[in-house]
Amino acid sequence: MKTILVIDDAATVRMYHRHILESAGYSVDEAINGIEALEKALVKNYDLFIVDINMPKLDGYGFLRQLRSQDIEQAPAIMVSTESAKNDEILAYNAGANLYLIKPTKPDELLRYSRLLLGESI
Amino acid sequence: MMAFIKQQAPQEVSEDERTTARDFHGLSAELNSEHATARRWAVRDLVSFPQASEVLVARLKIEEDASVRTAILSSLAQLGDKTAMNGLVTCLRSDEASLRNEAIEVLKAIPDEVGPIINALLNDSDSDVRIFTINILESLRHEHVEQWLMSVIDNDDQVNVCATAVDLLSEVGSELSVQSLMNLKQRFANEPYICFSVDLALKRIQQGEH
């Protein structure tokens, strides 16, 4: 079973993404900020990261930049944010995101892009 | 008689030392020092001067060192006057996520100063500023938090602003919020996240989980 790490400081968002992804047969872990996410990502191989941008302590950009600098197997990442500014999208890709989605995500959209990045048929 | 010239070793000046006059003008000048540590000390010492907000806000706009920036935000929070608050609020409009997040954390810690400007921030034309304001409410410990959040979900048209308010209401809301939550679910019936989060908030309120 593929495992996805959902990183968001909002508990409801984590629960929502977990609900969608588990309903589709994925295993889901959670992290409340970039620091906790890094700690988890360095000891466990994840198949996909779903990353919020605005988080305290270490934001989504910081998490991805640090993750991408590690000499470990790299999983794809979907960055999600409430902000639709073009600059944020560029920053997300520069930090190492594979895809940028605007919140609130729709279940079919999240699953479609997750499957795409996981190399599954959509 | 041979003159005796005492050879003095060149005095080393550590950047940690406070080398300039610690009056307002000296400290203001020190904000432009090439050494980050000297700038940081100046920022901290300027807290003693009520007129310091303006020079600190000006420095914040160009400061690139993260530790100095953090010190400026902290000093502005301590000063807490109108100029300082405007400077902190301006950070919420920054393109830099780290600066926005730092400002949010600082503003959370000063409820007495933030309280009077919450209504204005919740009606800001920039929806991101409204969202960050709700993030500030998260741990503001202010008696009006639930009322402010109800007002948001009753009136705001932006789905993410309402979603952020519902997230917080699921933690701090009471029976008072139930009707507003139900109305919101009707208003955004086509948004799965709103329906999910409202159901969760209602469940928590009805179970008295907080």
mmCIF file of C-alpha atoms in Angstrom:
data_model
loop_
_atom_site.group_PDB
_atom_site.id
_atom_site.type_symbol
_atom_site.label_atom_id
_atom_site.label_comp_id
_atom_site.label_asym_id
_atom_site.label_seq_id
_atom_site.Cartn_x
_atom_site.Cartn_y
_atom_site.Cartn_z
ATOM 1 C CA MET A 1 0.000 0.000 0.000
ATOM 2 C CA LYS A 2 1.377 3.435 -0.935
ATOM 3 C CA THR A 3 1.874 5.901 1.893
ATOM 4 C CA ILE A 4 1.244 9.632 1.643
ATOM 5 C CA LEU A 5 2.424 12.246 4.152
ATOM 6 C CA VAL A 6 -0.089 15.078 4.590
ATOM 7 C CA ILE A 7 1.556 18.202 6.018
ATOM 8 C CA ASP A 8 -0.715 21.002 7.219
ATOM 9 C CA ASP A 9 -1.024 22.975 10.447
ATOM 10 C CA ALA A 10 -4.852 22.909 10.213
ATOM 11 C CA ALA A 11 -6.173 19.716 11.796
ATOM 12 C CA THR A 12 -9.387 19.821 9.759
ATOM 13 C CA VAL A 13 -7.466 20.004 6.483
ATOM 14 C CA ARG A 14 -5.342 17.028 7.519
ATOM 15 C CA MET A 15 -8.472 15.060 8.413
ATOM 16 C CA TYR A 16 -10.145 16.014 5.124
ATOM 17 C CA HIS A 17 -7.167 14.918 3.024
ATOM 18 C CA ARG A 18 -6.789 11.753 5.091
ATOM 19 C CA HIS A 19 -10.485 10.961 4.555
ATOM 20 C CA ILE A 20 -10.186 11.350 0.767
ATOM 21 C CA LEU A 21 -6.916 9.448 0.416
ATOM 22 C CA GLU A 22 -7.764 6.579 2.772
ATOM 23 C CA SER A 23 -11.111 6.147 1.010
ATOM 24 C CA ALA A 24 -9.102 5.563 -2.168
ATOM 25 C CA GLY A 25 -6.941 2.899 -0.514
ATOM 26 C CA TYR A 26 -3.835 4.862 0.466
ATOM 27 C CA SER A 27 -2.120 4.837 3.823
ATOM 28 C CA VAL A 28 -1.781 8.330 5.302
ATOM 29 C CA ASP A 29 0.575 9.848 7.875
ATOM 30 C CA GLU A 30 0.269 13.418 9.132
ATOM 31 C CA ALA A 31 2.644 16.206 10.154
ATOM 32 C CA ILE A 32 1.669 19.589 11.600
ATOM 33 C CA ASN A 33 4.589 21.610 10.218
ATOM 34 C CA GLY A 34 7.697 21.349 8.092
ATOM 35 C CA ILE A 35 9.951 20.346 10.957
ATOM 36 C CA GLU A 36 7.792 17.386 11.972
ATOM 37 C CA ALA A 37 7.447 16.451 8.302
ATOM 38 C CA LEU A 38 11.232 16.447 7.800
ATOM 39 C CA GLU A 39 11.709 14.257 10.864
ATOM 40 C CA LYS A 40 9.217 11.757 9.455
ATOM 41 C CA ALA A 41 10.498 11.905 5.892
ATOM 42 C CA LEU A 42 14.056 11.170 6.970
ATOM 43 C CA VAL A 43 13.143 7.904 8.696
ATOM 44 C CA LYS A 44 10.394 6.591 6.433
ATOM 45 C CA ASN A 45 10.026 6.346 2.683
ATOM 46 C CA TYR A 46 6.889 8.119 1.517
ATOM 47 C CA ASP A 47 5.412 7.792 -1.941
ATOM 48 C CA LEU A 48 3.937 11.298 -2.041
ATOM 49 C CA PHE A 49 3.882 14.496 0.017
ATOM 50 C CA ILE A 50 0.906 16.845 0.169
ATOM 51 C CA VAL A 51 2.294 20.068 1.576
ATOM 52 C CA ASP A 52 0.659 23.267 2.802
ATOM 53 C CA ILE A 53 2.648 26.476 2.249
ATOM 54 C CA ASN A 54 1.805 28.565 5.290
ATOM 55 C CA MET A 55 2.784 26.753 8.445
ATOM 56 C CA PRO A 56 4.505 27.916 11.633
ATOM 57 C CA LYS A 57 8.087 26.950 12.508
ATOM 58 C CA LEU A 58 8.978 25.677 9.016
ATOM 59 C CA ASP A 59 6.721 26.465 6.069
ATOM 60 C CA GLY A 60 6.097 24.316 3.023
ATOM 61 C CA TYR A 61 8.812 25.971 0.934
ATOM 62 C CA GLY A 62 11.384 25.410 3.689
ATOM 63 C CA PHE A 63 10.350 21.802 4.120
ATOM 64 C CA LEU A 64 10.653 21.010 0.425
ATOM 65 C CA ARG A 65 13.948 22.858 -0.004
ATOM 66 C CA GLN A 66 15.485 20.944 2.905
ATOM 67 C CA LEU A 67 13.995 17.642 1.769
ATOM 68 C CA ARG A 68 15.270 18.087 -1.774
ATOM 69 C CA SER A 69 18.781 18.817 -0.472
ATOM 70 C CA GLN A 70 18.937 15.445 1.289
ATOM 71 C CA ASP A 71 20.672 12.483 -0.298
ATOM 72 C CA ILE A 72 17.604 10.260 -0.037
ATOM 73 C CA GLU A 73 15.075 8.786 -2.399
ATOM 74 C CA GLN A 74 12.823 11.672 -3.398
ATOM 75 C CA ALA A 75 9.056 11.322 -3.616
ATOM 76 C CA PRO A 76 6.901 13.771 -5.587
ATOM 77 C CA ALA A 77 5.150 16.611 -3.762
ATOM 78 C CA ILE A 78 1.886 18.448 -4.273
ATOM 79 C CA MET A 79 1.951 21.896 -2.723
ATOM 80 C CA VAL A 80 -1.409 23.316 -1.687
ATOM 81 C CA SER A 81 -2.156 26.865 -0.683
ATOM 82 C CA THR A 82 -5.001 29.297 -0.293
ATOM 83 C CA GLU A 83 -3.027 31.805 -2.267
ATOM 84 C CA SER A 84 -3.516 32.081 -5.971
ATOM 85 C CA ALA A 85 -0.739 34.579 -6.603
ATOM 86 C CA LYS A 86 1.503 33.611 -9.497
ATOM 87 C CA ASN A 87 4.558 34.266 -7.376
ATOM 88 C CA ASP A 88 3.595 31.558 -4.888
ATOM 89 C CA GLU A 89 3.241 29.019 -7.645
ATOM 90 C CA ILE A 90 6.692 29.857 -8.975
ATOM 91 C CA LEU A 91 8.176 29.685 -5.474
ATOM 92 C CA ALA A 92 6.522 26.297 -4.959
ATOM 93 C CA TYR A 93 8.090 24.848 -8.098
ATOM 94 C CA ASN A 94 11.446 26.421 -7.273
ATOM 95 C CA ALA A 95 11.324 24.804 -3.828
ATOM 96 C CA GLY A 96 10.854 21.381 -5.414
ATOM 97 C CA ALA A 97 7.106 20.889 -5.779
ATOM 98 C CA ASN A 98 5.839 18.756 -8.651
ATOM 99 C CA LEU A 99 2.379 20.267 -8.645
ATOM 100 C CA TYR A 100 0.624 23.293 -7.159
ATOM 101 C CA LEU A 101 -3.048 23.167 -6.171
ATOM 102 C CA ILE A 102 -5.295 25.869 -4.760
ATOM 103 C CA LYS A 103 -7.273 25.172 -1.575
ATOM 104 C CA PRO A 104 -9.860 23.999 -0.917
ATOM 105 C CA THR A 105 -9.027 20.900 -2.919
ATOM 106 C CA LYS A 106 -11.813 18.889 -4.477
ATOM 107 C CA PRO A 107 -11.712 15.124 -3.751
ATOM 108 C CA ASP A 108 -11.642 14.083 -7.418
ATOM 109 C CA GLU A 109 -8.953 16.651 -8.223
ATOM 110 C CA LEU A 110 -6.731 15.582 -5.318
ATOM 111 C CA LEU A 111 -7.078 11.902 -6.205
ATOM 112 C CA ARG A 112 -6.515 12.451 -9.916
ATOM 113 C CA TYR A 113 -3.264 14.355 -9.399
ATOM 114 C CA SER A 114 -2.103 12.033 -6.609
ATOM 115 C CA ARG A 115 -2.552 9.032 -8.903
ATOM 116 C CA LEU A 116 -0.773 10.856 -11.701
ATOM 117 C CA LEU A 117 2.266 11.608 -9.516
ATOM 118 C CA LEU A 118 2.229 8.089 -8.083
ATOM 119 C CA GLY A 119 2.452 6.715 -11.614
ATOM 120 C CA GLU A 120 -0.957 5.093 -11.492
ATOM 121 C CA SER A 121 -3.670 5.093 -14.097
ATOM 122 C CA ILE A 122 -6.165 7.910 -13.697
ATOM 123 C CA MET B 1 66.820 61.023 25.979
ATOM 124 C CA MET B 2 65.069 58.598 23.757
ATOM 125 C CA ALA B 3 61.368 58.940 23.574
ATOM 126 C CA PHE B 4 59.491 55.915 24.673
ATOM 127 C CA ILE B 5 56.565 55.154 22.511
ATOM 128 C CA LYS B 6 54.193 52.684 23.928
ATOM 129 C CA GLN B 7 53.162 50.291 21.284
ATOM 130 C CA GLN B 8 49.517 49.648 21.590
ATOM 131 C CA ALA B 9 48.029 46.627 19.931
ATOM 132 C CA PRO B 10 45.215 47.583 17.621
ATOM 133 C CA GLN B 11 42.026 47.378 19.609
ATOM 134 C CA GLU B 12 39.821 44.607 18.383
ATOM 135 C CA VAL B 13 36.216 45.546 18.199
ATOM 136 C CA SER B 14 33.889 42.686 18.476
ATOM 137 C CA GLU B 15 30.699 43.118 16.544
ATOM 138 C CA ASP B 16 28.953 41.935 19.698
ATOM 139 C CA GLU B 17 30.001 45.054 21.534
ATOM 140 C CA ARG B 18 27.738 48.045 21.687
ATOM 141 C CA THR B 19 30.179 50.488 20.170
ATOM 142 C CA THR B 20 28.035 53.541 19.521
ATOM 143 C CA ALA B 21 26.165 55.905 21.779
ATOM 144 C CA ARG B 22 23.057 54.250 23.094
ATOM 145 C CA ASP B 23 20.894 57.308 22.570
ATOM 146 C CA PHE B 24 18.113 57.351 19.992
ATOM 147 C CA HIS B 25 20.195 58.881 17.204
ATOM 148 C CA GLY B 26 23.164 56.600 17.849
ATOM 149 C CA LEU B 27 20.978 53.509 17.846
ATOM 150 C CA SER B 28 19.102 54.637 14.753
ATOM 151 C CA ALA B 29 22.428 55.040 12.950
ATOM 152 C CA GLU B 30 23.514 51.612 14.191
ATOM 153 C CA LEU B 31 20.570 50.070 12.347
ATOM 154 C CA ASN B 32 22.644 50.607 9.208
ATOM 155 C CA SER B 33 25.720 48.828 10.574
ATOM 156 C CA GLU B 34 27.253 46.224 8.280
ATOM 157 C CA HIS B 35 27.248 43.762 11.185
ATOM 158 C CA ALA B 36 23.992 41.922 11.822
ATOM 159 C CA THR B 37 24.784 41.513 15.514
ATOM 160 C CA ALA B 38 25.261 45.256 15.941
ATOM 161 C CA ARG B 39 21.973 45.902 14.157
ATOM 162 C CA ARG B 40 20.243 43.337 16.344
ATOM 163 C CA TRP B 41 21.519 44.987 19.528
ATOM 164 C CA ALA B 42 20.404 48.371 18.246
ATOM 165 C CA VAL B 43 16.943 46.994 17.531
ATOM 166 C CA ARG B 44 16.680 45.581 21.027
ATOM 167 C CA ASP B 45 17.918 48.771 22.714
ATOM 168 C CA LEU B 46 15.579 50.968 20.670
ATOM 169 C CA VAL B 47 12.634 49.447 22.554
ATOM 170 C CA SER B 48 13.431 51.964 25.317
ATOM 171 C CA PHE B 49 12.529 54.814 22.982
ATOM 172 C CA PRO B 50 8.803 55.352 22.345
ATOM 173 C CA GLN B 51 9.556 57.157 19.072
ATOM 174 C CA ALA B 52 11.490 54.168 17.676
ATOM 175 C CA SER B 53 8.686 52.494 15.714
ATOM 176 C CA GLU B 54 9.215 54.575 12.590
ATOM 177 C CA VAL B 55 12.924 53.770 12.213
ATOM 178 C CA LEU B 56 12.304 50.106 13.011
ATOM 179 C CA VAL B 57 9.530 49.820 10.420
ATOM 180 C CA ALA B 58 11.784 51.528 7.858
ATOM 181 C CA ARG B 59 14.592 49.070 8.632
ATOM 182 C CA LEU B 60 12.207 46.101 8.448
ATOM 183 C CA LYS B 61 11.459 46.945 4.821
ATOM 184 C CA ILE B 62 15.107 46.445 3.796
ATOM 185 C CA GLU B 63 16.505 44.098 6.439
ATOM 186 C CA GLU B 64 17.675 40.800 4.958
ATOM 187 C CA ASP B 65 19.080 39.065 8.050
ATOM 188 C CA ALA B 66 16.426 36.769 9.545
ATOM 189 C CA SER B 67 17.573 37.185 13.153
ATOM 190 C CA VAL B 68 17.521 40.993 12.916
ATOM 191 C CA ARG B 69 14.084 40.838 11.311
ATOM 192 C CA THR B 70 12.811 38.660 14.144
ATOM 193 C CA ALA B 71 14.203 41.153 16.650
ATOM 194 C CA ILE B 72 12.489 44.040 14.844
ATOM 195 C CA LEU B 73 9.124 42.263 14.944
ATOM 196 C CA SER B 74 9.576 41.585 18.648
ATOM 197 C CA SER B 75 10.542 45.214 19.363
ATOM 198 C CA LEU B 76 7.563 46.522 17.370
ATOM 199 C CA ALA B 77 5.267 44.248 19.383
ATOM 200 C CA GLN B 78 6.702 45.661 22.596
ATOM 201 C CA LEU B 79 6.310 49.239 21.383
ATOM 202 C CA GLY B 80 2.728 48.476 20.292
ATOM 203 C CA ASP B 81 1.868 51.986 19.067
ATOM 204 C CA LYS B 82 -0.035 52.741 15.873
ATOM 205 C CA THR B 83 3.097 52.919 13.706
ATOM 206 C CA ALA B 84 4.386 49.648 15.154
ATOM 207 C CA MET B 85 1.056 47.899 14.595
ATOM 208 C CA ASN B 86 0.871 49.177 11.016
ATOM 209 C CA GLY B 87 4.372 47.840 10.455
ATOM 210 C CA LEU B 88 3.415 44.413 11.765
ATOM 211 C CA VAL B 89 0.198 44.345 9.738
ATOM 212 C CA THR B 90 2.157 45.269 6.604
ATOM 213 C CA CYS B 91 4.105 42.033 7.061
ATOM 214 C CA LEU B 92 0.866 40.112 6.541
ATOM 215 C CA ARG B 93 0.901 41.437 2.975
ATOM 216 C CA SER B 94 4.469 40.278 2.328
ATOM 217 C CA ASP B 95 5.261 37.824 -0.447
ATOM 218 C CA GLU B 96 7.582 36.058 1.979
ATOM 219 C CA ALA B 97 5.804 33.261 3.831
ATOM 220 C CA SER B 98 8.388 33.221 6.620
ATOM 221 C CA LEU B 99 7.924 36.931 7.347
ATOM 222 C CA ARG B 100 4.125 36.572 7.303
ATOM 223 C CA ASN B 101 4.291 33.619 9.680
ATOM 224 C CA GLU B 102 6.621 35.436 12.052
ATOM 225 C CA ALA B 103 4.312 38.460 12.097
ATOM 226 C CA ILE B 104 1.316 36.222 12.815
ATOM 227 C CA GLU B 105 3.108 34.634 15.768
ATOM 228 C CA VAL B 106 4.078 38.057 17.143
ATOM 229 C CA LEU B 107 0.564 39.476 16.724
ATOM 230 C CA LYS B 108 -0.954 36.464 18.514
ATOM 231 C CA ALA B 109 0.996 37.410 21.614
ATOM 232 C CA ILE B 110 -0.372 40.964 21.984
ATOM 233 C CA PRO B 111 -4.196 40.645 22.257
ATOM 234 C CA ASP B 112 -4.708 44.065 23.837
ATOM 235 C CA GLU B 113 -3.003 45.828 20.944
ATOM 236 C CA VAL B 114 -4.468 43.598 18.214
ATOM 237 C CA GLY B 115 -8.065 43.536 19.494
ATOM 238 C CA PRO B 116 -8.965 47.068 18.344
ATOM 239 C CA ILE B 117 -7.818 46.423 14.750
ATOM 240 C CA ILE B 118 -9.295 42.929 14.240
ATOM 241 C CA ASN B 119 -12.537 44.159 12.672
ATOM 242 C CA ALA B 120 -10.636 46.249 10.154
ATOM 243 C CA LEU B 121 -8.360 43.322 9.296
ATOM 244 C CA LEU B 122 -11.294 40.924 8.917
ATOM 245 C CA ASN B 123 -12.762 43.351 6.382
ATOM 246 C CA ASP B 124 -9.513 43.921 4.498
ATOM 247 C CA SER B 125 -9.870 43.812 0.719
ATOM 248 C CA ASP B 126 -7.097 41.177 0.517
ATOM 249 C CA SER B 127 -8.537 37.737 1.317
ATOM 250 C CA ASP B 128 -5.111 36.469 2.379
ATOM 251 C CA VAL B 129 -4.914 39.180 5.033
ATOM 252 C CA ARG B 130 -8.348 38.082 6.277
ATOM 253 C CA ILE B 131 -7.113 34.475 6.464
ATOM 254 C CA PHE B 132 -3.954 35.471 8.333
ATOM 255 C CA THR B 133 -6.107 37.498 10.728
ATOM 256 C CA ILE B 134 -8.098 34.363 11.531
ATOM 257 C CA ASN B 135 -4.766 32.582 12.078
ATOM 258 C CA ILE B 136 -3.972 35.319 14.608
ATOM 259 C CA LEU B 137 -7.296 34.702 16.385
ATOM 260 C CA GLU B 138 -6.310 31.058 16.831
ATOM 261 C CA SER B 139 -4.456 31.717 20.057
ATOM 262 C CA LEU B 140 -5.280 35.356 20.711
ATOM 263 C CA ARG B 141 -7.161 34.546 23.934
ATOM 264 C CA HIS B 142 -9.654 37.347 23.373
ATOM 265 C CA GLU B 143 -13.256 37.238 24.573
ATOM 266 C CA HIS B 144 -14.650 38.250 21.156
ATOM 267 C CA VAL B 145 -13.017 35.480 19.117
ATOM 268 C CA GLU B 146 -16.196 33.417 18.574
ATOM 269 C CA GLN B 147 -18.227 36.519 17.621
ATOM 270 C CA TRP B 148 -15.566 37.586 15.128
ATOM 271 C CA LEU B 149 -15.543 34.116 13.555
ATOM 272 C CA MET B 150 -19.347 34.000 13.330
ATOM 273 C CA SER B 151 -19.291 37.358 11.601
ATOM 274 C CA VAL B 152 -16.790 35.983 9.076
ATOM 275 C CA ILE B 153 -18.827 32.903 8.164
ATOM 276 C CA ASP B 154 -22.034 34.955 8.028
ATOM 277 C CA ASN B 155 -20.649 37.599 5.690
ATOM 278 C CA ASP B 156 -17.436 36.697 3.878
ATOM 279 C CA ASP B 157 -17.826 35.511 0.274
ATOM 280 C CA GLN B 158 -14.369 33.984 -0.066
ATOM 281 C CA VAL B 159 -14.436 30.223 0.483
ATOM 282 C CA ASN B 160 -10.959 29.931 1.987
ATOM 283 C CA VAL B 161 -11.610 32.721 4.475
ATOM 284 C CA CYS B 162 -14.762 30.926 5.629
ATOM 285 C CA ALA B 163 -12.942 27.568 5.659
ATOM 286 C CA THR B 164 -10.246 28.966 7.923
ATOM 287 C CA ALA B 165 -12.897 30.412 10.250
ATOM 288 C CA VAL B 166 -14.734 27.070 10.421
ATOM 289 C CA ASP B 167 -11.488 25.283 11.270
ATOM 290 C CA LEU B 168 -11.080 27.552 14.257
ATOM 291 C CA LEU B 169 -14.745 27.427 15.241
ATOM 292 C CA SER B 170 -14.454 23.655 15.467
ATOM 293 C CA GLU B 171 -11.973 24.307 18.266
ATOM 294 C CA VAL B 172 -13.414 27.348 20.028
ATOM 295 C CA GLY B 173 -17.061 27.450 18.895
ATOM 296 C CA SER B 174 -20.081 26.931 21.143
ATOM 297 C CA GLU B 175 -23.823 26.454 20.608
ATOM 298 C CA LEU B 176 -23.869 30.137 19.617
ATOM 299 C CA SER B 177 -22.136 29.254 16.343
ATOM 300 C CA VAL B 178 -24.425 26.397 15.269
ATOM 301 C CA GLN B 179 -26.885 28.405 13.161
ATOM 302 C CA SER B 180 -24.115 30.333 11.415
ATOM 303 C CA LEU B 181 -22.354 27.066 10.598
ATOM 304 C CA MET B 182 -25.519 25.539 9.166
ATOM 305 C CA ASN B 183 -26.152 28.645 7.080
ATOM 306 C CA LEU B 184 -22.599 28.489 5.751
ATOM 307 C CA LYS B 185 -23.003 24.866 4.702
ATOM 308 C CA GLN B 186 -26.059 25.878 2.682
ATOM 309 C CA ARG B 187 -24.257 28.855 1.175
ATOM 310 C CA PHE B 188 -21.320 26.678 0.040
ATOM 311 C CA ALA B 189 -23.222 23.460 -0.636
ATOM 312 C CA ASN B 190 -20.987 22.731 -3.648
ATOM 313 C CA GLU B 191 -17.733 22.952 -1.720
ATOM 314 C CA PRO B 192 -16.852 19.508 -0.288
ATOM 315 C CA TYR B 193 -14.288 20.928 2.134
ATOM 316 C CA ILE B 194 -16.769 23.383 3.665
ATOM 317 C CA CYS B 195 -19.370 20.618 4.079
ATOM 318 C CA PHE B 196 -16.766 18.327 5.661
ATOM 319 C CA SER B 197 -15.411 20.954 8.050
ATOM 320 C CA VAL B 198 -18.842 22.282 9.054
ATOM 321 C CA ASP B 199 -20.043 18.748 9.840
ATOM 322 C CA LEU B 200 -16.939 18.207 11.931
ATOM 323 C CA ALA B 201 -17.360 21.522 13.774
ATOM 324 C CA LEU B 202 -21.042 20.831 14.491
ATOM 325 C CA LYS B 203 -20.201 17.366 15.757
ATOM 326 C CA ARG B 204 -17.536 18.727 18.078
ATOM 327 C CA ILE B 205 -19.750 21.508 19.378
ATOM 328 C CA GLN B 206 -22.632 19.131 19.998
ATOM 329 C CA GLN B 207 -20.326 16.724 21.799
ATOM 330 C CA GLY B 208 -18.874 19.603 23.815
ATOM 331 C CA GLU B 209 -15.350 18.581 22.922
ATOM 332 C CA HIS B 210 -13.864 21.916 23.968
#
